[in-house]
Short mmCIF file of C-alpha atoms and ligand atoms in Angstrom, two decimals:
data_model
loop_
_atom_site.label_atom_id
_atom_site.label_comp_id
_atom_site.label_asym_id
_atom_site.label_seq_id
_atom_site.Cartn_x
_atom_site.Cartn_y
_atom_site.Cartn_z
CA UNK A 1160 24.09 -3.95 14.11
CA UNK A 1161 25.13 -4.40 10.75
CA UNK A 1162 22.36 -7.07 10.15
CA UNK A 1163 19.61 -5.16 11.47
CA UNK A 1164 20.44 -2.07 8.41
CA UNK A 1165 20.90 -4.99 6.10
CA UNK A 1166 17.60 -6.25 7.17
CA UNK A 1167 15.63 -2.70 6.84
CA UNK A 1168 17.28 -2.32 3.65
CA UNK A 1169 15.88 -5.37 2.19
CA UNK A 1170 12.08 -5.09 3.76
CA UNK A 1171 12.31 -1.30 2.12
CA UNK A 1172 13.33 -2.72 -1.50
CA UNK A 1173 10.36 -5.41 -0.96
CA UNK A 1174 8.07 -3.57 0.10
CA UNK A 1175 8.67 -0.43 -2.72
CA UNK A 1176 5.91 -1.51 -5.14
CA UNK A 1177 3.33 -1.34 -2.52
CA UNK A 1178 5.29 1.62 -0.85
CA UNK A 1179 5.42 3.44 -4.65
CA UNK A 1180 1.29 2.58 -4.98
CA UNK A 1181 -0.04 4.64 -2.20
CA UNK A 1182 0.96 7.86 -2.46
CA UNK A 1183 0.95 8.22 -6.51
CA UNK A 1184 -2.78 6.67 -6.15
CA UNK A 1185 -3.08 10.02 -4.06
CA UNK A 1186 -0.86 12.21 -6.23
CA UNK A 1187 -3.00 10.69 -9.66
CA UNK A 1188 -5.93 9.78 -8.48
CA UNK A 1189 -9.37 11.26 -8.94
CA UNK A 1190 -12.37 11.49 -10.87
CA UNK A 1191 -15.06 8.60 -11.03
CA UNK A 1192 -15.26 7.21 -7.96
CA UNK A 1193 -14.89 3.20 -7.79
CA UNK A 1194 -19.01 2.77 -6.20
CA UNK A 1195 -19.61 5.22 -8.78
CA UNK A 1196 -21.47 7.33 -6.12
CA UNK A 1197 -24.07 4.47 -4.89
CA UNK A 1198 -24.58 3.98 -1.30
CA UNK A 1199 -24.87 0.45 0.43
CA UNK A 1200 -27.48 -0.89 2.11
CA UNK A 1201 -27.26 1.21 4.99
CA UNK A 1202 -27.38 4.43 3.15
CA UNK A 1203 -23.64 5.56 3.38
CA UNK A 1204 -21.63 4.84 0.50
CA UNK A 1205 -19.92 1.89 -0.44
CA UNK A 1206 -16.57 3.02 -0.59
CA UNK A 1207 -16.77 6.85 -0.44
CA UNK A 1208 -15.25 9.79 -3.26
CA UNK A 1209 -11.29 8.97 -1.78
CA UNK A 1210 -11.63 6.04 -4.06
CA UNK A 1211 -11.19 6.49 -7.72
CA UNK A 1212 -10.35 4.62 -10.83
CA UNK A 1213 -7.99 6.94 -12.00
CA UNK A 1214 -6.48 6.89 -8.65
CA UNK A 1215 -6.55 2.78 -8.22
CA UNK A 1216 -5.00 2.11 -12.20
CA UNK A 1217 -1.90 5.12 -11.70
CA UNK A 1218 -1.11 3.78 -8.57
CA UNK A 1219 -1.28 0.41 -9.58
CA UNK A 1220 1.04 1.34 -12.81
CA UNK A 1221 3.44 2.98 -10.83
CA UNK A 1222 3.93 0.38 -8.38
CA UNK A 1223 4.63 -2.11 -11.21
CA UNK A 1224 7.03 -0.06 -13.14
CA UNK A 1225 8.98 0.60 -10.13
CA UNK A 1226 8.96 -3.15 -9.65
CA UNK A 1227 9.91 -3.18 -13.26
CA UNK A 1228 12.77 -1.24 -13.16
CA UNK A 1229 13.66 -3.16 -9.67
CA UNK A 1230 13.83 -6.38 -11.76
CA UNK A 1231 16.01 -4.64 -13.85
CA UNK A 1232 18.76 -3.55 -10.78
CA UNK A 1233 18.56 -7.03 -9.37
CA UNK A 1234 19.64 -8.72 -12.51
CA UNK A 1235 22.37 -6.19 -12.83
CA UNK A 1236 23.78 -6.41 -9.81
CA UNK A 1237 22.41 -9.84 -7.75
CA UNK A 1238 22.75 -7.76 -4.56
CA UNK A 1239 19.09 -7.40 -4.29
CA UNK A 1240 16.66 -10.13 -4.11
CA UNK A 1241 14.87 -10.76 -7.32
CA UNK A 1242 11.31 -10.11 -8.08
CA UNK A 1243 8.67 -12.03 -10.35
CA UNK A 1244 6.54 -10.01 -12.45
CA UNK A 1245 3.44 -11.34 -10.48
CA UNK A 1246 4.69 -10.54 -6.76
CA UNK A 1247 4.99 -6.88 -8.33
CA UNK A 1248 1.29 -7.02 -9.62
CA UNK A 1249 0.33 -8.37 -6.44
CA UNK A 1250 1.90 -6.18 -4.05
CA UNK A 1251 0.86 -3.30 -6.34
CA UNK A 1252 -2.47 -4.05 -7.14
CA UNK A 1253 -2.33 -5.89 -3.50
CA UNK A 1254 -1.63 -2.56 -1.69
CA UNK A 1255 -4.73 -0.50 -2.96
CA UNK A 1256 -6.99 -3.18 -2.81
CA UNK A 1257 -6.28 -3.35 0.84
CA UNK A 1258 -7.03 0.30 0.92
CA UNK A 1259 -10.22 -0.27 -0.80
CA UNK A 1260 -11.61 -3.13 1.59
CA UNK A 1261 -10.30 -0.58 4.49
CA UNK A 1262 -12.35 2.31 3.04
CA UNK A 1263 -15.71 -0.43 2.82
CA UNK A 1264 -15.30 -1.25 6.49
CA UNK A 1265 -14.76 2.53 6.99
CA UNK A 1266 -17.72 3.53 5.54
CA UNK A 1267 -19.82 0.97 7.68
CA UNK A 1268 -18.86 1.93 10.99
CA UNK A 1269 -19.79 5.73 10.19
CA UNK A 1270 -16.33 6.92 9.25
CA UNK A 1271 -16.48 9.78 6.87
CA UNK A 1272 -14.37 10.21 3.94
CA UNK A 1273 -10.73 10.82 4.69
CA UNK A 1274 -11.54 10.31 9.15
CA UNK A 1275 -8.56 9.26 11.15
CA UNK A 1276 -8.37 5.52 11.73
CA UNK A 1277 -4.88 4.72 13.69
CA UNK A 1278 -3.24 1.72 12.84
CA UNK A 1279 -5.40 0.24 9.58
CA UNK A 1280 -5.03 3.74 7.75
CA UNK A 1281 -1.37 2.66 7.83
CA UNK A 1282 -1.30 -1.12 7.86
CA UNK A 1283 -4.32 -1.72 5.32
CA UNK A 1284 -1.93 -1.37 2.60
CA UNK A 1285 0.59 -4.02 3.75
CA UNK A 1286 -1.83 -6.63 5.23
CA UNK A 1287 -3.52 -6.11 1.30
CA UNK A 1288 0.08 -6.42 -0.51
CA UNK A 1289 0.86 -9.52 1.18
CA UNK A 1290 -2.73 -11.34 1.41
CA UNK A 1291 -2.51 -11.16 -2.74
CA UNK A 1292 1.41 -12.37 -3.01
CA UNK A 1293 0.13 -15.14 -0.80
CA UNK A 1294 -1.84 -16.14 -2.71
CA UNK A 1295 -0.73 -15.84 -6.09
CA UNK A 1296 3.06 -15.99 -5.63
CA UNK A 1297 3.15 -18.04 -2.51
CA UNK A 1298 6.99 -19.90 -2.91
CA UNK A 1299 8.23 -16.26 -3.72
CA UNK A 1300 6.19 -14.41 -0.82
CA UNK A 1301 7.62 -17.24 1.61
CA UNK A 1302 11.29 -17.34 0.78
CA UNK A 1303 11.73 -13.27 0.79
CA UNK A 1304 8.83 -12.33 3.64
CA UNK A 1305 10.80 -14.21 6.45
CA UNK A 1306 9.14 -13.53 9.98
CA UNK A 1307 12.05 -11.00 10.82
CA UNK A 1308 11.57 -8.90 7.66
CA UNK A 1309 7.97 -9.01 8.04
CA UNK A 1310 8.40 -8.01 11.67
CA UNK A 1311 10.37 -4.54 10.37
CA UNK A 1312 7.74 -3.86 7.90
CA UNK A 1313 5.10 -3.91 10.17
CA UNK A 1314 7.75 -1.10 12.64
CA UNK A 1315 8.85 0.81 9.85
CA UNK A 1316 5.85 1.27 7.73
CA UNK A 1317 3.61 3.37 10.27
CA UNK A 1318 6.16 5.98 10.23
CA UNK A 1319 6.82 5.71 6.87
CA UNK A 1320 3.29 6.46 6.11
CA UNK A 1321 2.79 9.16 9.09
CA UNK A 1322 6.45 11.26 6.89
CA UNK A 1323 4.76 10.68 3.62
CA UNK A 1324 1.71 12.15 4.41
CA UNK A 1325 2.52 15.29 6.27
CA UNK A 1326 4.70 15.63 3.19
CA UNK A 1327 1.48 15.06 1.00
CA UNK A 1328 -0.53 17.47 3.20
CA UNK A 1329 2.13 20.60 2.90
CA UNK A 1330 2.66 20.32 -0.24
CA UNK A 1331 -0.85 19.84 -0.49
CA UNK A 1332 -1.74 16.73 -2.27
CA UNK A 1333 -4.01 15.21 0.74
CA UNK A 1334 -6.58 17.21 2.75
CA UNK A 1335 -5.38 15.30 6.08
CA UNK A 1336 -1.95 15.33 7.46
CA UNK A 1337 -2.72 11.44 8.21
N1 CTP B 15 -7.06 7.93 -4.06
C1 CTP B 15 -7.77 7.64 -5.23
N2 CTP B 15 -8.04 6.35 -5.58
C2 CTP B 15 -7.65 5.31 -4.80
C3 CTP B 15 -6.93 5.57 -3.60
C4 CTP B 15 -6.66 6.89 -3.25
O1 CTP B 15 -8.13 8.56 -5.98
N3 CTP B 15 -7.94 4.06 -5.18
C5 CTP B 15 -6.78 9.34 -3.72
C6 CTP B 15 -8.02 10.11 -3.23
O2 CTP B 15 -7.96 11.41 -3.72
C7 CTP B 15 -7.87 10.06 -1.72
C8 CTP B 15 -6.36 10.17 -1.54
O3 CTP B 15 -5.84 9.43 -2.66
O4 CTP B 15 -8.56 11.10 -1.07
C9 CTP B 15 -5.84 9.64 -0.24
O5 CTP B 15 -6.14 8.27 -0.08
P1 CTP B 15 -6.70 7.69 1.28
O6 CTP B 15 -6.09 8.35 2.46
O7 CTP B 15 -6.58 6.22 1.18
O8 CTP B 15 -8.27 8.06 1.18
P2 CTP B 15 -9.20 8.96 2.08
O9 CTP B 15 -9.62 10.17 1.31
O10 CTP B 15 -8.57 9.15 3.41
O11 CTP B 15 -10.51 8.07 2.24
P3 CTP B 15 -10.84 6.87 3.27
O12 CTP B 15 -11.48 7.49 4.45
O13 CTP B 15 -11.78 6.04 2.47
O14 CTP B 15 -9.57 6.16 3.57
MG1 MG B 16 -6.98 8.57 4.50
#
């Protein structure tokens, strides 16, 4: 058992960034939208008003000072495995740009602004955070994102994201308890 609470301990601390990124993009965010209000070619918007700059650089801050400040912990205590300042970047920046391409494809299949879509709503973030550490921090994104840890990400995160916003929605940061 005691590996199993070992492992979910160590896919939470990897995955904070991206984790940290999400909701402060909500709790920060808004403003000019990212398609700056223009619609694609088939007359609904490119990415809709749910996706700001102010919303996509706070998050994307956040996420890399708590990365920061995990660097920090893991040098002070080598209980934790180590980050590299790019594998925060990436699974910051990573996680909201994964929104982003979520809320394009969104928008094209006639899903309004802030619409329920199970599964992606709460996965678009990870499959983002880890498509970018791939590729720019490969060795890194290999020798922590083993096939188990990856598994318990993919369990844990959905409810994760289902607590944090119901949370958002009473104290009423997001319009949609989802
Ligand atoms: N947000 C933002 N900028 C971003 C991402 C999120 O300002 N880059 C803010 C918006 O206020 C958004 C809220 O966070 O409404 C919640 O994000 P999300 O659920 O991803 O957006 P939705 O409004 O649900 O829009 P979509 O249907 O495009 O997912
Ligand atoms: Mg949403």
């Amino acid at each position: 058992m005691i590996w199993i609470f070992e492992a979910v301990i160590t896919a939470l601390w990897l995955m904070l960034p991206a984790y940290i990124a999400n909701p402060t993009a909500a709790l920060l965010g808004g403003g000019t939208p990212i398609d700056l209000g223009r619609k694609f070619l088939d007359g609904k918007r490119i990415l809709g008003d749910g996706k700001t700059f102010q919303g996509l650089f706070a998050g994307t801050g956040c996420g890399i000072l708590a990365g920061m400040i995990q660097i920090a912990i893991s040098d002070s205590f080598k209980v934790f495995p180590g980050f590299t300042f790019i594998s925060i970047v990436c699974l910051s920046f990573g996680s909201l740009f994964g929104d982003l391409v979520k809320s394009f494809f969104k928008r094209r299949l006639g899903y309004e602004r802030g619409k329920k879509l199970p599964i992606i709503d709460q996965l678009d973030f990870v499959a983002g955070a880890w498509l970018l550490t791939f590729i720019f921090s490969r060795e890194w994104f290999m020798d922590n994102f083993t096939p188990q840890i990856m598994i318990i990400v993919l369990l844990i995160t959905p409810v994760l994201h289902r607590l944090t916003n119901m949370l958002g929605y009473r104290i009423r940061v997001k319009k949609e308890p989802w």
